[in-house]
XYZ file of C-alpha atoms in Angstrom:
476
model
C 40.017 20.126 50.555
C 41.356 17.978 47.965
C 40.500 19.186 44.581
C 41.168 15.758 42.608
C 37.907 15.096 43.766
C 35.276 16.333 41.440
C 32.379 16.557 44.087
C 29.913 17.133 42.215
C 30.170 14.147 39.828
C 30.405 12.270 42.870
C 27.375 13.882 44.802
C 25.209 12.713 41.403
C 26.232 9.602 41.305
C 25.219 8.887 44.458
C 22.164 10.674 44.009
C 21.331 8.303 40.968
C 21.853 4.752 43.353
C 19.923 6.202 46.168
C 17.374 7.660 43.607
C 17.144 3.773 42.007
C 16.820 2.039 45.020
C 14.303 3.874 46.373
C 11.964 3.997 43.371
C 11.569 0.465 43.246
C 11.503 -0.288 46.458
C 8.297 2.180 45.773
C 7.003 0.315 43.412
C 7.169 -2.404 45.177
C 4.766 -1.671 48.032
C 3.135 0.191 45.943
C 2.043 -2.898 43.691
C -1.489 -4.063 45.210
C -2.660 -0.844 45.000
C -1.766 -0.217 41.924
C -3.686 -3.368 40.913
C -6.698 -2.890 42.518
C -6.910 1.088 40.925
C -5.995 -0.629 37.388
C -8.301 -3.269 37.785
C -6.146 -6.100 36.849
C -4.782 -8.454 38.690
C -1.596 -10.306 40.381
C -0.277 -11.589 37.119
C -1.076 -8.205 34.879
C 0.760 -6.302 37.891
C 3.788 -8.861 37.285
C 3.909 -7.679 33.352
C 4.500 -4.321 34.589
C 7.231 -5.324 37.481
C 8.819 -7.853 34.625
C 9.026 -5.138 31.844
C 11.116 -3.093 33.898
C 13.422 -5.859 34.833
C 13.491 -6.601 30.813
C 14.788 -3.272 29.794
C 16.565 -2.292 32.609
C 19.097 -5.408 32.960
C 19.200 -6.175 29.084
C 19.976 -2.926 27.835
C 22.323 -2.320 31.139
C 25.658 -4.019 28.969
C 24.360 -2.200 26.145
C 24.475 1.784 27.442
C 27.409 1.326 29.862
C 29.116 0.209 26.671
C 28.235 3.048 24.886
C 28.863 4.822 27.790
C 32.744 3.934 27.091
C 32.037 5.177 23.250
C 30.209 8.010 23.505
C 31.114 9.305 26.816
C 29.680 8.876 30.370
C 27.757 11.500 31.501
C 25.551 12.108 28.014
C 24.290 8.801 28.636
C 23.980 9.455 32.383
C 22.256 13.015 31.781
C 19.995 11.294 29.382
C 19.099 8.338 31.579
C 17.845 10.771 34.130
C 15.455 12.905 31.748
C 14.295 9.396 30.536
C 13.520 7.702 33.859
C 11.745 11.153 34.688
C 9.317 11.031 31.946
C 8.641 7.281 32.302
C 7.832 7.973 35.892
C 5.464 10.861 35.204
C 3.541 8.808 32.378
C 3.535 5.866 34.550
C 1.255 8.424 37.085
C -0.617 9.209 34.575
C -1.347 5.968 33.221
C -5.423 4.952 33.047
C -4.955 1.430 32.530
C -2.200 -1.534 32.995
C -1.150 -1.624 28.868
C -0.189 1.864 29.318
C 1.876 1.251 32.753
C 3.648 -1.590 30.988
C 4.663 0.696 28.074
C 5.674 3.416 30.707
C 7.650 0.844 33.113
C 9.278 -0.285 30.123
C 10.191 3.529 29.291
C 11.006 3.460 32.779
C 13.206 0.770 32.711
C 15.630 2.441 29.447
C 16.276 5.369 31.852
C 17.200 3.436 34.281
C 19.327 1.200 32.534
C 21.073 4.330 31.630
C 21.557 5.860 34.755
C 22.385 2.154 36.611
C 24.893 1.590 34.250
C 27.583 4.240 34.895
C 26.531 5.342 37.674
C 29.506 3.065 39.522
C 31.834 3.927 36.862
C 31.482 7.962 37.305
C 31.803 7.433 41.287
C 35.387 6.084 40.292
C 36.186 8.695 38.264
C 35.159 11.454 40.459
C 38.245 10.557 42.757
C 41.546 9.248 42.562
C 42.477 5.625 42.207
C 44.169 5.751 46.130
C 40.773 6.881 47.100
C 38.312 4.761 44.609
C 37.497 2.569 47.650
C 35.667 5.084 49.601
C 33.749 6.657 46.706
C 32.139 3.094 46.254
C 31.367 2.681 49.972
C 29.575 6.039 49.508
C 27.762 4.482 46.922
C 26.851 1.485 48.390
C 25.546 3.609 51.332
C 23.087 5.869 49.167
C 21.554 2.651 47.607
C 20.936 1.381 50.694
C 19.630 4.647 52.268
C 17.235 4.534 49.342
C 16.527 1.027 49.850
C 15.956 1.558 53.245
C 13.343 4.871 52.983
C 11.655 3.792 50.004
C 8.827 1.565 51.657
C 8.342 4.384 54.057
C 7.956 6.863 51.307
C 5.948 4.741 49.172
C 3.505 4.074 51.716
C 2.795 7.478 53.605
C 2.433 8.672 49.602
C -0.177 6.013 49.477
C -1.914 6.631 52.545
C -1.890 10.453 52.484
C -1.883 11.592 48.629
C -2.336 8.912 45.888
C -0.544 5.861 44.108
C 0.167 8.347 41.518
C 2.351 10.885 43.432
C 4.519 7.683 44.101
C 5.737 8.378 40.391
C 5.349 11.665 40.152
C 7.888 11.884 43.601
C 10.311 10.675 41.660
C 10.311 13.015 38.524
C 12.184 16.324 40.388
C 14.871 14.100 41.788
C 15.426 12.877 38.339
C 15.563 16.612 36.660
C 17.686 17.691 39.531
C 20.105 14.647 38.961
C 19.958 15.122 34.786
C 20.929 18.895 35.531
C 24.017 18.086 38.322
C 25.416 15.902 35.758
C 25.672 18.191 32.706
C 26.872 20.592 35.556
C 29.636 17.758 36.456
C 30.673 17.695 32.380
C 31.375 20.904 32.178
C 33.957 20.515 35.051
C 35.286 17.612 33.444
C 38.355 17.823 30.942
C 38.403 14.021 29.676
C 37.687 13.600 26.150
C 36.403 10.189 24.651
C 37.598 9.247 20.811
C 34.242 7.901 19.544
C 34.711 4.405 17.676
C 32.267 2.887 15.598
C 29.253 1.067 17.111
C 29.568 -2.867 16.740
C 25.698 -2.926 16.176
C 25.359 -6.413 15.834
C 27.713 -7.589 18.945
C 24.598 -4.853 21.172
C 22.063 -6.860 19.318
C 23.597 -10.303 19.839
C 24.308 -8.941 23.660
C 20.547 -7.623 24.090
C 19.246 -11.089 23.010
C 21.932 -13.236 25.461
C 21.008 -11.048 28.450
C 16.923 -10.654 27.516
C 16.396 -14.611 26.980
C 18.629 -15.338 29.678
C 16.675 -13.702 32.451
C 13.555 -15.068 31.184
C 14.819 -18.228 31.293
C 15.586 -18.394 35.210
C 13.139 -15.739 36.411
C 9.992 -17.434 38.109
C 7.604 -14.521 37.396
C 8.604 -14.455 33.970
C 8.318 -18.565 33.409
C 4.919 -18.131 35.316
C 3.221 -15.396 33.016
C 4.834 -16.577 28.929
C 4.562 -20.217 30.324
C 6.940 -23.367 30.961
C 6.155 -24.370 27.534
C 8.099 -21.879 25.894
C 11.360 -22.520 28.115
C 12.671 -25.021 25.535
C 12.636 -22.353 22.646
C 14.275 -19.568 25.256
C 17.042 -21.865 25.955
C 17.669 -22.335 22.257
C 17.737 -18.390 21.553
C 19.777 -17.854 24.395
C 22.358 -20.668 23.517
C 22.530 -19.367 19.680
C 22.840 -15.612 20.794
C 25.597 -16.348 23.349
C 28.084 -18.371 20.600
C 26.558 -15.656 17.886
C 28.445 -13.110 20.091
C 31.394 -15.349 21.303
C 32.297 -15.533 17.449
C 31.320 -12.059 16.261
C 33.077 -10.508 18.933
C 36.319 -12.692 18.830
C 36.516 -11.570 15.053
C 35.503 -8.194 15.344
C 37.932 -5.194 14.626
C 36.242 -2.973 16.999
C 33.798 -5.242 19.191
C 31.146 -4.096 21.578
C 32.299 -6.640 23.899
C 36.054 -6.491 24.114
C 36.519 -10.158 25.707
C 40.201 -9.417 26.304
C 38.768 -7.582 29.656
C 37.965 -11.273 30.822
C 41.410 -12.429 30.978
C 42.004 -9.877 33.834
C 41.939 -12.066 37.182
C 40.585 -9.242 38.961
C 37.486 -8.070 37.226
C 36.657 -12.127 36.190
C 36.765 -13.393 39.691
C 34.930 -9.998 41.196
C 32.317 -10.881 38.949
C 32.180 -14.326 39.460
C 32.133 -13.937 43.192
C 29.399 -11.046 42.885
C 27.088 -13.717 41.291
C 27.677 -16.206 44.224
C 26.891 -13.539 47.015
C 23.642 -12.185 45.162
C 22.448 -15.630 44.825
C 23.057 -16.442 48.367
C 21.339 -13.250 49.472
C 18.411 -13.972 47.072
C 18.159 -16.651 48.882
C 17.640 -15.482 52.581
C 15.324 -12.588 51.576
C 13.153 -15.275 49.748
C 12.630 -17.985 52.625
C 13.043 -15.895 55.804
C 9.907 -14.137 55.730
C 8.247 -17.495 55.550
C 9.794 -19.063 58.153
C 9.635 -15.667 60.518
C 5.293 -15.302 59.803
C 4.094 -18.436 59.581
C 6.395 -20.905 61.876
C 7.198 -18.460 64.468
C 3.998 -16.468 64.094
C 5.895 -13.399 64.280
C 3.831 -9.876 63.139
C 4.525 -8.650 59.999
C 5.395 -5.134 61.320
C 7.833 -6.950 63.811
C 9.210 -8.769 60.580
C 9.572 -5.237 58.865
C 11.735 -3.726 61.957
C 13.467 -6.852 61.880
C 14.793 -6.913 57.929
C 15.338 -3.306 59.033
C 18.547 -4.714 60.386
C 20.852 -5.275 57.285
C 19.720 -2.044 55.329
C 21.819 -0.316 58.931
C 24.620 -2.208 59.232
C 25.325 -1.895 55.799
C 25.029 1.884 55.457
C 26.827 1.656 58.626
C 30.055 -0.490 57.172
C 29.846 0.560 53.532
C 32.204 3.479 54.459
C 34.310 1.481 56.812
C 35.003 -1.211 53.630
C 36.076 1.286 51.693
C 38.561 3.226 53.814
C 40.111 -0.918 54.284
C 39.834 -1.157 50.374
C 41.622 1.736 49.778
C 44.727 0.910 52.209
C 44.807 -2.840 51.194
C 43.116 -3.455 47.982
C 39.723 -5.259 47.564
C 40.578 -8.927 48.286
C 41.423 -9.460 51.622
C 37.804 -7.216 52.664
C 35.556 -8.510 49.858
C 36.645 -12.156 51.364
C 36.023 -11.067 54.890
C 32.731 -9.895 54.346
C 31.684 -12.913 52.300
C 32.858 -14.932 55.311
C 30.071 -13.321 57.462
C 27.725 -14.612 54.824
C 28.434 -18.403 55.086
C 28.128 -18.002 59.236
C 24.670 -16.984 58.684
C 24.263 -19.546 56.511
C 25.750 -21.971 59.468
C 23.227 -20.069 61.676
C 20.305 -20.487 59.478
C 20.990 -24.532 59.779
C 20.432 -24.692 63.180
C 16.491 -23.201 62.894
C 14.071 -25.065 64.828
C 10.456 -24.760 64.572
C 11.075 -23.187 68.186
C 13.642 -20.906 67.958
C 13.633 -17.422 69.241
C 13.955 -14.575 66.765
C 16.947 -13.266 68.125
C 18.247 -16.637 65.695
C 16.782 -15.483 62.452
C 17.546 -12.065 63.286
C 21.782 -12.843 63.332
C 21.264 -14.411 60.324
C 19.875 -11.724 59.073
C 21.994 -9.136 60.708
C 25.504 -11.074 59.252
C 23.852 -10.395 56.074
C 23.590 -7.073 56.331
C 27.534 -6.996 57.664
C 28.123 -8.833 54.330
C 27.251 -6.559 52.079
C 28.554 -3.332 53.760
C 32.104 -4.962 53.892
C 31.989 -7.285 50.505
C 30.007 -4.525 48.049
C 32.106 -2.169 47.736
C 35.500 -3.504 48.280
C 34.135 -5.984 45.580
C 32.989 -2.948 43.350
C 36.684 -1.329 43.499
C 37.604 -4.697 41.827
C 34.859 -5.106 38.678
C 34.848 -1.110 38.225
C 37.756 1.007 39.073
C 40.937 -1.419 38.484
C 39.921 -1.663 35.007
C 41.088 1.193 32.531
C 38.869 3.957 31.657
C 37.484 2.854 28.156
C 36.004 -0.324 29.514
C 34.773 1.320 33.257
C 31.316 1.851 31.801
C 30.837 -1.936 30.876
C 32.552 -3.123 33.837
C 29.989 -0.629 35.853
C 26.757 -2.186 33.858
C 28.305 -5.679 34.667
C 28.594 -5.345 38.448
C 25.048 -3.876 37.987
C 23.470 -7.159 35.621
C 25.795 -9.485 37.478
C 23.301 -8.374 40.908
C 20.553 -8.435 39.230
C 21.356 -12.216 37.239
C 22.548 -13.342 40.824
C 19.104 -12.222 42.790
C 16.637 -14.271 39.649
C 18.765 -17.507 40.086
C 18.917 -17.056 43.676
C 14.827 -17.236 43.636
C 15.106 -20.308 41.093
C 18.389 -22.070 43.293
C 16.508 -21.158 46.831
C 12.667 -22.696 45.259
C 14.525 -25.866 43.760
C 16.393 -26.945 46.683
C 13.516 -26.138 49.161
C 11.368 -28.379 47.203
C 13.893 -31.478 46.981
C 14.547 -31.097 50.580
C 10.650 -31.301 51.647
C 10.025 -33.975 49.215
C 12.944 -35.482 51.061
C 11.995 -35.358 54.691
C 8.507 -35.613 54.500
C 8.893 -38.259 52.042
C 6.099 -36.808 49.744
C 6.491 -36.903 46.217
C 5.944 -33.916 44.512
C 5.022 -32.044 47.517
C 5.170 -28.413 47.014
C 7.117 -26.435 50.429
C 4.169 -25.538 52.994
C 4.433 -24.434 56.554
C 1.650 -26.203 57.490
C 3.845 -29.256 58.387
C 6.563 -26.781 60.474
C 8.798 -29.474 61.359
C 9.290 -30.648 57.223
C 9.222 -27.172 56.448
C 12.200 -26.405 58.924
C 14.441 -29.187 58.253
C 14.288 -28.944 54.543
C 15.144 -24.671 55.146
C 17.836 -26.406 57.076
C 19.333 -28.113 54.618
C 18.796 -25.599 52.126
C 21.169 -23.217 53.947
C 23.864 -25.681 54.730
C 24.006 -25.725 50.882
C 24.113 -22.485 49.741
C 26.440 -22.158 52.669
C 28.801 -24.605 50.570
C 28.240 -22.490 47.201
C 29.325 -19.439 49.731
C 32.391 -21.503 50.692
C 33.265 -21.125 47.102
C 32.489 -17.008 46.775
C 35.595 -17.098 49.283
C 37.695 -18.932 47.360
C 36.949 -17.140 43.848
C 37.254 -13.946 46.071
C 40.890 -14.571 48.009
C 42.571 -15.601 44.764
C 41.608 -12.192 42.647
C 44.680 -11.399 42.645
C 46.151 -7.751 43.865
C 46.388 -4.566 42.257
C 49.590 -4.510 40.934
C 49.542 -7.736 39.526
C 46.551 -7.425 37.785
C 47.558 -4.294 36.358
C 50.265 -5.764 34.680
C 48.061 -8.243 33.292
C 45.584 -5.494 31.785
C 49.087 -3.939 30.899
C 50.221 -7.122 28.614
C 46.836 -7.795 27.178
C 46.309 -3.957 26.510
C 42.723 -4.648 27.642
């Protein structure tokens, strides 16, 4: 038994990803039901699903930097306790106001917990070994993201919508009591630094206004109208920050992390991939129902297919991460993405779902083999005091990719139907299958060209040693 690994730390930390992907995946089937019981309706449903995304990816930067300052697992123990009391007052919520509040609540734990929990997975092992600990974690997430529609729906059916909160509250008392557990085993000490309180501010605003900006539900429910003065906030927040932080003794954003090849291309290339994903899950189901008249429950076992093969490869990545560093399998695997993407352009109104469902399936081999090869490179080959940023980037960076995805996939589907049906302004509708399929054609033989460029960004990271010297001379 090797005791450089610290277990336990590890055990929680996987705990926390499998314990975030399945609660929204919960939520998420769990979201007619809740309106109907509520009495509102789809847009005051989308309020509560869009003030979780609000807190939880713009405070993510924020508490995995103070993560760094204050130390790890106090934010991680607290994240826990507050995800657990959001989820027990969003059961107990009586009308939608209050489960907005409570998602929002909801949303600050989980920001907390999402944050580091990447960062404490590295430290729990060695740095020869920091590949496997983030296939483990890639595994859990998808475990979680793979059960949670089962457990959200036999809670519905057999108890209540409530109890699909209230599940969630032991796991999260559980995880908050493993991790204080964990710091007592731990021997690192952080030296707390002042708080650059108006770099977090500046960073809140950047990161709030810029998922509003390019997140359809949101433009849908504040209106289109308002887009112009978003763009303007988010433009003055973003050089506020740039400036503040470049002139700041002790910033909250050290931007000196950026000049490391490694962690800047991982990120970049994270961003692709998401979007690309984004894509798939947003068009597929479209184009499985409603041209090839496929069941949904068929359609279910189907998307089925990637949650497996990734649990399935996510160790297998890491083990090749560990023995050859990050680049060569976070390429690979984004590789397998722009096949599917070649796949997906030869889709005929026709075709026979074994088509769609290797498209799929290379999707799923993507992110078992890029995640967390591509992980090892934003999270653990950066030093310590930065890990917890780097951690809450690889988280936002996801979470940014999969809203511009939904806006990149919507555009180009539109300008492709307009295009070969030669309607103007014609909105994307299956009722003419052939103009539907060509324009998903072309829509994939683009993003399979952005893809192109995720290998590119990916196979010139750099390697370990060399950007260790670079972190070395910039003493980020």
């Amino acid at each position: 038994m090797d005791k450089r690994i610290n277990r336990l730390l590890l055990a929680t930390a996987m705990l926390a990803t499998f314990f975030s992907g399945t609660a929204n995946r919960i939520f998420n089937i769990s979201m007619p039901t809740l309106a109907s019981s509520l009495g509102t309706d789809l847009i005051g449903i989308s309020w509560a699903l869009l003030a979780y995304q609000f807190s939880n990816i713009g405070l993510s930067l924020i508490f995995g930097r103070l993560s760094d300052l204050w130390g790890r697992e106090k934010v991680f123990s607290v994240g826990f306790a507050v995800f657990s009391l959001g989820s027990l007052l969003c059961g107990l919520s009586q009308n939608i106001w209050q489960l907005i509040l409570f998602r929002f609540l909801q949303g600050v734990g989980g920001s907390m917990i999402q944050s580091s929990s990447r960062a404490l997975a590295a430290e729990a092992v060695p740095e020869e070994l920091a590949g496997r600990a983030q296939g483990y974690m890639t595994t859990a997430h998808h475990i979680g993201f793979l059960l949670g529609p089962t457990i959200g729906g036999l809670m519905i059916d057999y108890l209540h919508w409530r109890w699909t909160f209230f599940f969630i509250v032991p796991i999260g008392i559980i995880g908050a009591l493993l991790t204080i557990g964990g710091f007592k085993s731990r021997t690192i000490s952080v030296q707390r630094r002042a708080v650059d309180y108006v770099g977090a501010l500046l960073l809140f605003t950047t990161t709030t206004t810029l998922v509003l900006l390019i997140d359809r539900h949101s433009v849908e429910i504040i209106g289109a109208g308002t887009k112009g003065a978003l763009a303007a906030i988010f433009l003055a927040s973003l050089s506020g920050l740039l400036v503040h932080e470049a002139k700041t003794p002790s910033p909250f954003v050290d931007l000196a992390l950026f000049k490391n090849r490694m962690f800047t291309l991982s990120t970049l290339s994270l961003l692709i991939v998401a979007m690309c994903y984004s894509v798939t899950t947003l068009l597929l189901p479209f184009y499985l129902q409603e041209v090839l008249q496929l069941s949904p429950s068929f359609i279910g076992f189907v998307f089925m297919a990637p949650a497996i093969l990734t649990v399935s490869l996510a160790p297998l990545s890491g083990y090749m991460t560990d023995r050859l560093g990050p680049r060569l399998p976070a390429s690979l695997g984004v590789a397998f993405m722009t096949v599917s993407f070649l796949v997906g352009g030869f889709f005929q109104p026709n075709s026979h779902w074994l088509l769609p469902t290797l498209m799929i399936g290379l999707g799923g081999i993507t992110n078992g083999i890029f995640n967390p090869a591509n992980s090892v490179g934003m999270i653990a080959l950066v030093p310590r005091e930065h890990r917890g940023f780097a951690s809450a980037a690889n988280h936002v960076t996801f979470g940014l990719g999969n809203v511009l995805g939904v806006a990149v996939g919507g555009f180009l589907m539109t300008a492709a139907f307009e295009h070969h049906t030669g309607l103007s302004g014609a909105s994307p509708t299956t009722a003419d299958p052939a103009g539907f399929v060509a324009a998903l054609n072309t829509t994939f033989l683009v993003i399979m060209g952005l893809s192109l460029i995720a290998i590119v960004t990916s196979a010139t990271r750099g390697d370990r040693d060399s950007n260790k010297k670079i972190l070395i001379s910039t003493g980020a």
